[in-house]
PDB file of C-alpha atoms in Angstrom:
ATOM      1  CA  MET K   1      98.839 139.271  66.655  1.00  0.00           C
ATOM      2  CA  VAL K   2     102.245 138.003  67.700  1.00  0.00           C
ATOM      3  CA  LEU K   3     103.148 137.953  71.373  1.00  0.00           C
ATOM      4  CA  VAL K   4     104.514 140.940  73.242  1.00  0.00           C
ATOM      5  CA  GLU K   5     104.544 139.904  76.859  1.00  0.00           C
ATOM      6  CA  VAL K   6     104.166 142.344  79.753  1.00  0.00           C
ATOM      7  CA  GLU K   7     103.486 141.876  83.426  1.00  0.00           C
ATOM      8  CA  LYS K   8      99.729 141.473  82.895  1.00  0.00           C
ATOM      9  CA  GLY K   9      99.865 139.491  79.673  1.00  0.00           C
ATOM     10  CA  LEU K  10     100.697 140.283  76.077  1.00  0.00           C
ATOM     11  CA  ILE K  11     100.492 143.370  73.887  1.00  0.00           C
ATOM     12  CA  PRO K  12      99.782 143.069  70.160  1.00  0.00           C
ATOM     13  CA  PRO K  13     102.650 144.441  68.036  1.00  0.00           C
ATOM     14  CA  ALA K  14     100.050 146.395  66.048  1.00  0.00           C
ATOM     15  CA  LEU K  15     100.576 148.975  68.787  1.00  0.00           C
ATOM     16  CA  ASN K  16     103.977 149.523  67.102  1.00  0.00           C
ATOM     17  CA  PHE K  17     106.486 147.354  68.936  1.00  0.00           C
ATOM     18  CA  ASN K  18     109.376 149.340  67.459  1.00  0.00           C
ATOM     19  CA  SER K  19     108.311 152.389  69.460  1.00  0.00           C
ATOM     20  CA  ALA K  20     108.881 150.892  72.910  1.00  0.00           C
ATOM     21  CA  HIS K  21     111.800 148.666  73.835  1.00  0.00           C
ATOM     22  CA  GLN K  22     109.932 146.863  76.578  1.00  0.00           C
ATOM     23  CA  LYS K  23     107.210 145.716  74.179  1.00  0.00           C
ATOM     24  CA  TRP K  24     109.278 143.864  71.593  1.00  0.00           C
ATOM     25  CA  ALA K  25     111.885 142.825  74.162  1.00  0.00           C
ATOM     26  CA  LYS K  26     109.281 140.977  76.183  1.00  0.00           C
ATOM     27  CA  TRP K  27     107.725 139.542  73.018  1.00  0.00           C
ATOM     28  CA  THR K  28     111.002 138.110  71.779  1.00  0.00           C
ATOM     29  CA  ARG K  29     111.522 136.511  75.177  1.00  0.00           C
ATOM     30  CA  ILE K  30     109.033 133.814  74.228  1.00  0.00           C
ATOM     31  CA  LEU K  31     110.783 132.893  70.973  1.00  0.00           C
ATOM     32  CA  ARG K  32     114.292 133.270  72.381  1.00  0.00           C
ATOM     33  CA  HIS K  33     113.975 131.995  75.919  1.00  0.00           C
ATOM     34  CA  ARG K  34     110.589 130.561  76.913  1.00  0.00           C
ATOM     35  CA  ALA K  35     109.557 128.164  74.144  1.00  0.00           C
ATOM     36  CA  SER K  36     110.444 125.037  76.115  1.00  0.00           C
ATOM     37  CA  GLU K  37     108.940 126.411  79.314  1.00  0.00           C
ATOM     38  CA  LEU K  38     105.673 127.039  77.467  1.00  0.00           C
ATOM     39  CA  ASN K  39     105.775 123.554  75.892  1.00  0.00           C
ATOM     40  CA  LEU K  40     106.196 124.921  72.378  1.00  0.00           C
ATOM     41  CA  ASN K  41     107.841 122.624  69.842  1.00  0.00           C
ATOM     42  CA  ILE K  42     110.879 124.697  68.840  1.00  0.00           C
ATOM     43  CA  ARG K  43     113.068 123.233  66.100  1.00  0.00           C
ATOM     44  CA  SER K  44     116.852 123.186  66.011  1.00  0.00           C
ATOM     45  CA  ASP K  45     116.702 126.121  63.558  1.00  0.00           C
ATOM     46  CA  GLY K  46     114.573 128.133  66.007  1.00  0.00           C
ATOM     47  CA  TYR K  47     111.258 127.920  64.161  1.00  0.00           C
ATOM     48  CA  VAL K  48     107.938 127.549  65.999  1.00  0.00           C
ATOM     49  CA  LYS K  49     104.519 127.079  64.407  1.00  0.00           C
ATOM     50  CA  VAL K  50     102.558 130.330  64.470  1.00  0.00           C
ATOM     51  CA  GLN K  51      99.375 128.406  65.210  1.00  0.00           C
ATOM     52  CA  ASP K  52     101.026 126.922  68.311  1.00  0.00           C
ATOM     53  CA  LEU K  53     101.870 130.416  69.525  1.00  0.00           C
ATOM     54  CA  LEU K  54      98.310 131.554  68.999  1.00  0.00           C
ATOM     55  CA  LYS K  55      97.008 128.627  71.050  1.00  0.00           C
ATOM     56  CA  LEU K  56      98.871 129.737  74.173  1.00  0.00           C
ATOM     57  CA  ASN K  57      96.569 130.434  77.093  1.00  0.00           C
ATOM     58  CA  MET K  58      97.484 134.118  77.216  1.00  0.00           C
ATOM     59  CA  LYS K  59      95.731 137.378  76.631  1.00  0.00           C
ATOM     60  CA  THR K  60      96.815 140.756  75.347  1.00  0.00           C
ATOM     61  CA  PHE K  61      97.221 143.778  77.599  1.00  0.00           C
ATOM     62  CA  ALA K  62      93.707 144.739  76.464  1.00  0.00           C
ATOM     63  CA  ASN K  63      92.464 141.341  77.720  1.00  0.00           C
ATOM     64  CA  ILE K  64      92.068 139.991  74.172  1.00  0.00           C
ATOM     65  CA  PRO K  65      92.843 136.266  73.684  1.00  0.00           C
ATOM     66  CA  LEU K  66      95.805 135.575  71.416  1.00  0.00           C
ATOM     67  CA  ARG K  67      93.711 133.245  69.278  1.00  0.00           C
ATOM     68  CA  SER K  68      91.680 136.250  68.127  1.00  0.00           C
ATOM     69  CA  HIS K  69      94.673 137.588  66.181  1.00  0.00           C
ATOM     70  CA  THR K  70      95.407 136.662  62.584  1.00  0.00           C
ATOM     71  CA  VAL K  71      98.301 135.325  60.553  1.00  0.00           C
ATOM     72  CA  ASP K  72      98.168 138.449  58.383  1.00  0.00           C
ATOM     73  CA  GLU K  73      98.727 140.600  61.477  1.00  0.00           C
ATOM     74  CA  ILE K  74     101.783 138.526  62.328  1.00  0.00           C
ATOM     75  CA  LYS K  75     103.193 138.900  58.814  1.00  0.00           C
ATOM     76  CA  GLU K  76     102.684 142.663  58.947  1.00  0.00           C
ATOM     77  CA  ALA K  77     104.347 142.994  62.359  1.00  0.00           C
ATOM     78  CA  VAL K  78     107.401 141.035  61.203  1.00  0.00           C
ATOM     79  CA  ARG K  79     107.596 143.050  57.972  1.00  0.00           C
ATOM     80  CA  LYS K  80     107.581 146.349  59.878  1.00  0.00           C
ATOM     81  CA  ASP K  81     110.239 145.385  62.436  1.00  0.00           C
ATOM     82  CA  ASN K  82     113.123 147.717  61.632  1.00  0.00           C
ATOM     83  CA  LYS K  83     115.734 145.433  63.204  1.00  0.00           C
ATOM     84  CA  GLN K  84     114.468 142.346  61.355  1.00  0.00           C
ATOM     85  CA  ARG K  85     114.506 140.313  64.544  1.00  0.00           C
ATOM     86  CA  PHE K  86     112.235 137.624  63.141  1.00  0.00           C
ATOM     87  CA  SER K  87     111.930 135.335  60.124  1.00  0.00           C
ATOM     88  CA  LEU K  88     108.837 133.654  58.721  1.00  0.00           C
ATOM     89  CA  LEU K  89     108.804 130.343  56.878  1.00  0.00           C
ATOM     90  CA  GLU K  90     105.959 128.657  55.017  1.00  0.00           C
ATOM     91  CA  GLU K  91     106.430 124.897  55.053  1.00  0.00           C
ATOM     92  CA  ASN K  92     103.970 122.127  54.217  1.00  0.00           C
ATOM     93  CA  GLY K  93     101.108 124.599  54.284  1.00  0.00           C
ATOM     94  CA  GLU K  94     101.991 125.962  57.731  1.00  0.00           C
ATOM     95  CA  LEU K  95     103.517 129.291  58.785  1.00  0.00           C
ATOM     96  CA  LEU K  96     106.453 129.226  61.190  1.00  0.00           C
ATOM     97  CA  ILE K  97     108.260 132.061  62.955  1.00  0.00           C
ATOM     98  CA  ARG K  98     111.615 132.377  64.687  1.00  0.00           C
ATOM     99  CA  ALA K  99     113.800 134.938  66.390  1.00  0.00           C
ATOM    100  CA  ASN K 100     116.893 135.375  64.242  1.00  0.00           C
ATOM    101  CA  GLN K 101     119.327 135.374  67.160  1.00  0.00           C
ATOM    102  CA  GLY K 102     119.640 135.794  70.926  1.00  0.00           C
ATOM    103  CA  HIS K 103     118.449 132.359  72.040  1.00  0.00           C
ATOM    104  CA  THR K 104     119.060 130.672  75.355  1.00  0.00           C
ATOM    105  CA  VAL K 105     116.918 127.639  74.469  1.00  0.00           C
ATOM    106  CA  LYS K 106     119.390 124.756  74.287  1.00  0.00           C
ATOM    107  CA  THR K 107     117.527 122.854  71.558  1.00  0.00           C
ATOM    108  CA  VAL K 108     118.441 125.600  69.062  1.00  0.00           C
ATOM    109  CA  GLU K 109     121.680 124.722  67.241  1.00  0.00           C
ATOM    110  CA  SER K 110     124.096 127.212  65.700  1.00  0.00           C
ATOM    111  CA  GLU K 111     124.578 125.186  62.521  1.00  0.00           C
ATOM    112  CA  SER K 112     120.817 124.987  61.914  1.00  0.00           C
ATOM    113  CA  LEU K 113     119.941 128.556  62.868  1.00  0.00           C
ATOM    114  CA  LEU K 114     122.849 130.448  61.318  1.00  0.00           C
ATOM    115  CA  LYS K 115     125.200 130.670  58.322  1.00  0.00           C
ATOM    116  CA  ALA K 116     128.860 129.911  59.010  1.00  0.00           C
ATOM    117  CA  ILE K 117     131.452 132.620  58.276  1.00  0.00           C
ATOM    118  CA  LEU K 118     134.421 131.041  56.507  1.00  0.00           C
ATOM    119  CA  SER K 119     136.703 134.014  55.810  1.00  0.00           C
ATOM    120  CA  ALA K 120     137.415 137.456  57.235  1.00  0.00           C
ATOM    121  CA  GLU K 121     136.526 139.014  53.876  1.00  0.00           C
ATOM    122  CA  GLU K 122     132.875 138.151  54.512  1.00  0.00           C
ATOM    123  CA  VAL K 123     132.675 140.548  57.472  1.00  0.00           C
ATOM    124  CA  PRO K 124     134.962 143.598  57.044  1.00  0.00           C
ATOM    125  CA  VAL K 125     133.516 145.040  60.269  1.00  0.00           C
ATOM    126  CA  CYS K 126     132.889 142.888  63.339  1.00  0.00           C
ATOM    127  CA  VAL K 127     132.344 144.939  66.465  1.00  0.00           C
ATOM    128  CA  HIS K 128     130.874 144.381  69.922  1.00  0.00           C
ATOM    129  CA  GLY K 129     129.264 147.365  71.615  1.00  0.00           C
ATOM    130  CA  THR K 130     129.517 147.756  75.375  1.00  0.00           C
ATOM    131  CA  TYR K 131     129.933 150.348  78.130  1.00  0.00           C
ATOM    132  CA  LYS K 132     132.949 151.803  79.912  1.00  0.00           C
ATOM    133  CA  ARG K 133     131.671 150.431  83.214  1.00  0.00           C
ATOM    134  CA  ASN K 134     132.064 146.886  81.825  1.00  0.00           C
ATOM    135  CA  LEU K 135     135.477 147.295  80.243  1.00  0.00           C
ATOM    136  CA  GLU K 136     137.649 146.405  83.250  1.00  0.00           C
ATOM    137  CA  SER K 137     135.856 143.092  83.697  1.00  0.00           C
ATOM    138  CA  ILE K 138     135.975 142.334  79.957  1.00  0.00           C
ATOM    139  CA  LEU K 139     139.729 142.962  79.814  1.00  0.00           C
ATOM    140  CA  LYS K 140     140.232 140.552  82.715  1.00  0.00           C
ATOM    141  CA  SER K 141     137.975 137.742  81.539  1.00  0.00           C
ATOM    142  CA  GLY K 142     137.133 138.314  77.863  1.00  0.00           C
ATOM    143  CA  LEU K 143     133.679 138.658  76.326  1.00  0.00           C
ATOM    144  CA  LYS K 144     131.263 136.131  77.814  1.00  0.00           C
ATOM    145  CA  ARG K 145     128.056 134.871  76.248  1.00  0.00           C
ATOM    146  CA  MET K 146     126.443 134.762  79.716  1.00  0.00           C
ATOM    147  CA  LYS K 147     123.141 132.829  79.531  1.00  0.00           C
ATOM    148  CA  ARG K 148     122.839 133.162  75.760  1.00  0.00           C
ATOM    149  CA  LEU K 149     124.145 130.715  73.204  1.00  0.00           C
ATOM    150  CA  HIS K 150     126.460 133.293  71.612  1.00  0.00           C
ATOM    151  CA  VAL K 151     128.454 136.487  72.034  1.00  0.00           C
ATOM    152  CA  HIS K 152     126.934 139.082  69.691  1.00  0.00           C
ATOM    153  CA  PHE K 153     128.776 141.359  67.262  1.00  0.00           C
ATOM    154  CA  ALA K 154     127.476 143.894  64.746  1.00  0.00           C
ATOM    155  CA  CYS K 155     128.670 144.189  61.150  1.00  0.00           C
ATOM    156  CA  GLY K 156     128.548 147.992  61.240  1.00  0.00           C
ATOM    157  CA  LEU K 157     129.070 150.985  63.504  1.00  0.00           C
ATOM    158  CA  PRO K 158     126.238 152.631  65.472  1.00  0.00           C
ATOM    159  CA  THR K 159     125.948 155.642  63.174  1.00  0.00           C
ATOM    160  CA  ASP K 160     123.425 158.251  64.254  1.00  0.00           C
ATOM    161  CA  GLY K 161     119.947 157.509  62.963  1.00  0.00           C
ATOM    162  CA  GLU K 162     120.868 154.105  61.595  1.00  0.00           C
ATOM    163  CA  VAL K 163     119.586 150.868  63.092  1.00  0.00           C
ATOM    164  CA  ILE K 164     122.335 148.326  63.745  1.00  0.00           C
ATOM    165  CA  SER K 165     121.272 144.807  64.652  1.00  0.00           C
ATOM    166  CA  GLY K 166     123.399 143.229  67.359  1.00  0.00           C
ATOM    167  CA  MET K 167     124.219 146.418  69.226  1.00  0.00           C
ATOM    168  CA  ARG K 168     122.455 148.879  71.498  1.00  0.00           C
ATOM    169  CA  ARG K 169     122.318 152.458  70.258  1.00  0.00           C
ATOM    170  CA  ASP K 170     123.730 153.987  73.444  1.00  0.00           C
ATOM    171  CA  VAL K 171     126.990 152.016  73.714  1.00  0.00           C
ATOM    172  CA  ASN K 172     130.109 154.063  74.448  1.00  0.00           C
ATOM    173  CA  VAL K 173     132.820 151.462  73.824  1.00  0.00           C
ATOM    174  CA  LEU K 174     133.426 149.404  70.664  1.00  0.00           C
ATOM    175  CA  ILE K 175     135.490 146.214  70.695  1.00  0.00           C
ATOM    176  CA  HIS K 176     136.653 145.152  67.225  1.00  0.00           C
ATOM    177  CA  LEU K 177     137.212 141.434  66.687  1.00  0.00           C
ATOM    178  CA  ASP K 178     140.207 140.147  64.747  1.00  0.00           C
ATOM    179  CA  VAL K 179     138.110 137.845  62.572  1.00  0.00           C
ATOM    180  CA  LYS K 180     141.059 136.471  60.598  1.00  0.00           C
ATOM    181  CA  LYS K 181     142.943 135.438  63.721  1.00  0.00           C
ATOM    182  CA  ALA K 182     139.829 134.023  65.368  1.00  0.00           C
ATOM    183  CA  LEU K 183     138.986 131.849  62.363  1.00  0.00           C
ATOM    184  CA  GLU K 184     142.582 130.697  61.915  1.00  0.00           C
ATOM    185  CA  GLU K 185     142.691 129.536  65.525  1.00  0.00           C
ATOM    186  CA  GLY K 186     139.459 127.589  65.321  1.00  0.00           C
ATOM    187  CA  MET K 187     136.793 129.953  66.599  1.00  0.00           C
ATOM    188  CA  LYS K 188     133.450 129.352  64.881  1.00  0.00           C
ATOM    189  CA  LEU K 189     131.692 132.484  63.658  1.00  0.00           C
ATOM    190  CA  TYR K 190     128.194 132.732  62.222  1.00  0.00           C
ATOM    191  CA  ILE K 191     125.897 135.373  60.779  1.00  0.00           C
ATOM    192  CA  SER K 192     122.142 135.534  61.313  1.00  0.00           C
ATOM    193  CA  ASP K 193     119.483 136.403  58.750  1.00  0.00           C
ATOM    194  CA  ASN K 194     119.383 139.972  60.078  1.00  0.00           C
ATOM    195  CA  GLY K 195     123.148 140.471  59.905  1.00  0.00           C
ATOM    196  CA  VAL K 196     124.199 139.831  63.498  1.00  0.00           C
ATOM    197  CA  ILE K 197     127.578 138.103  63.853  1.00  0.00           C
ATOM    198  CA  LEU K 198     127.587 135.418  66.523  1.00  0.00           C
ATOM    199  CA  THR K 199     130.115 133.135  68.144  1.00  0.00           C
ATOM    200  CA  GLU K 200     130.240 130.653  70.982  1.00  0.00           C
ATOM    201  CA  GLY K 201     133.889 131.642  71.382  1.00  0.00           C
ATOM    202  CA  PHE K 202     135.861 129.016  73.257  1.00  0.00           C
ATOM    203  CA  ASP K 203     133.828 127.553  76.106  1.00  0.00           C
ATOM    204  CA  GLY K 204     131.497 130.540  75.881  1.00  0.00           C
ATOM    205  CA  ILE K 205     134.238 133.190  76.019  1.00  0.00           C
ATOM    206  CA  VAL K 206     135.965 135.360  73.401  1.00  0.00           C
ATOM    207  CA  PRO K 207     139.445 135.926  74.901  1.00  0.00           C
ATOM    208  CA  VAL K 208     141.094 139.350  74.830  1.00  0.00           C
ATOM    209  CA  LYS K 209     143.816 138.063  72.474  1.00  0.00           C
ATOM    210  CA  TYR K 210     141.249 138.209  69.654  1.00  0.00           C
ATOM    211  CA  PHE K 211     140.468 141.906  70.143  1.00  0.00           C
ATOM    212  CA  LYS K 212     141.874 143.893  67.225  1.00  0.00           C
ATOM    213  CA  LYS K 213     141.247 147.290  68.798  1.00  0.00           C
ATOM    214  CA  ILE K 214     139.054 149.034  71.349  1.00  0.00           C
ATOM    215  CA  GLU K 215     137.738 152.556  70.906  1.00  0.00           C
ATOM    216  CA  SER K 216     135.481 154.890  72.806  1.00  0.00           C
ATOM    217  CA  TRP K 217     132.327 155.933  70.991  1.00  0.00           C
ATOM    218  CA  PRO K 218     131.349 158.229  69.372  1.00  0.00           C
ATOM    219  CA  ASP K 219     134.660 160.119  69.575  1.00  0.00           C
ATOM    220  CA  GLY K 220     136.659 157.171  68.196  1.00  0.00           C
ATOM    221  CA  GLN K 221     139.540 157.530  70.653  1.00  0.00           C
ATOM    222  CA  LEU K 222     141.647 154.383  70.883  1.00  0.00           C
ATOM    223  CA  ILE K 223     141.680 152.656  74.262  1.00  0.00           C
ATOM    224  CA  HIS K 224     144.985 150.932  74.954  1.00  0.00           C
ATOM    225  CA  PHE K 225     144.891 147.470  76.463  1.00  0.00           C
ATOM    226  CA  GLN K 226     147.216 144.570  77.185  1.00  0.00           C
ATOM    227  CA  THR K 227     146.829 141.817  74.603  1.00  0.00           C
ATOM    228  CA  GLN K 228     146.909 138.337  76.087  1.00  0.00           C
ATOM    229  CA  ILE K 229     149.204 135.726  74.539  1.00  0.00           C
TER     230      ILE K 229
END
């Protein structure tokens, strides 16, 4: 089965990797962050050969070698992922897998991995979820991509019971991006296969001047802020 790394090894997603954050989060680390470190051939569009993953010298939490898992198990795990974090591709008789977003691996390129957003009409909602404890820093310095390739935005609000890719469920502040202004001033925006909106901003930062509004969540109270020129 696909890799879900933990301190002692890897857990097969058949154990239901949607049920525990630490399971799928550690699994995606390999596809998002560790491919080069593990000498995997990761393409500019993020795809890695499934067979290469299964050849890694790693074992599951139950001490089962990865090579004992099957391609069908991988397909089933990806199909059942409720956030659609992964894509599969059959090419030249081989199966490849990628994480749809969240990479830090520098060989992955935005233009190859993602679809460019060309107009604000394509994404009526573009919102970044965060926490009140982070807001002061964000208003001083803008939204930073940190070690990732992109700043992440969701294309919907974190409605109760609904899974929103690109945002944690427990956020208490929503920052709405002025997509029209950002595009007009040269910011490149993309959307992933699972509907996450991504941008490198300018030099890795989305300045405050591109914030359309900020609200607390879930009460929807507007938070006033000074817009930068």
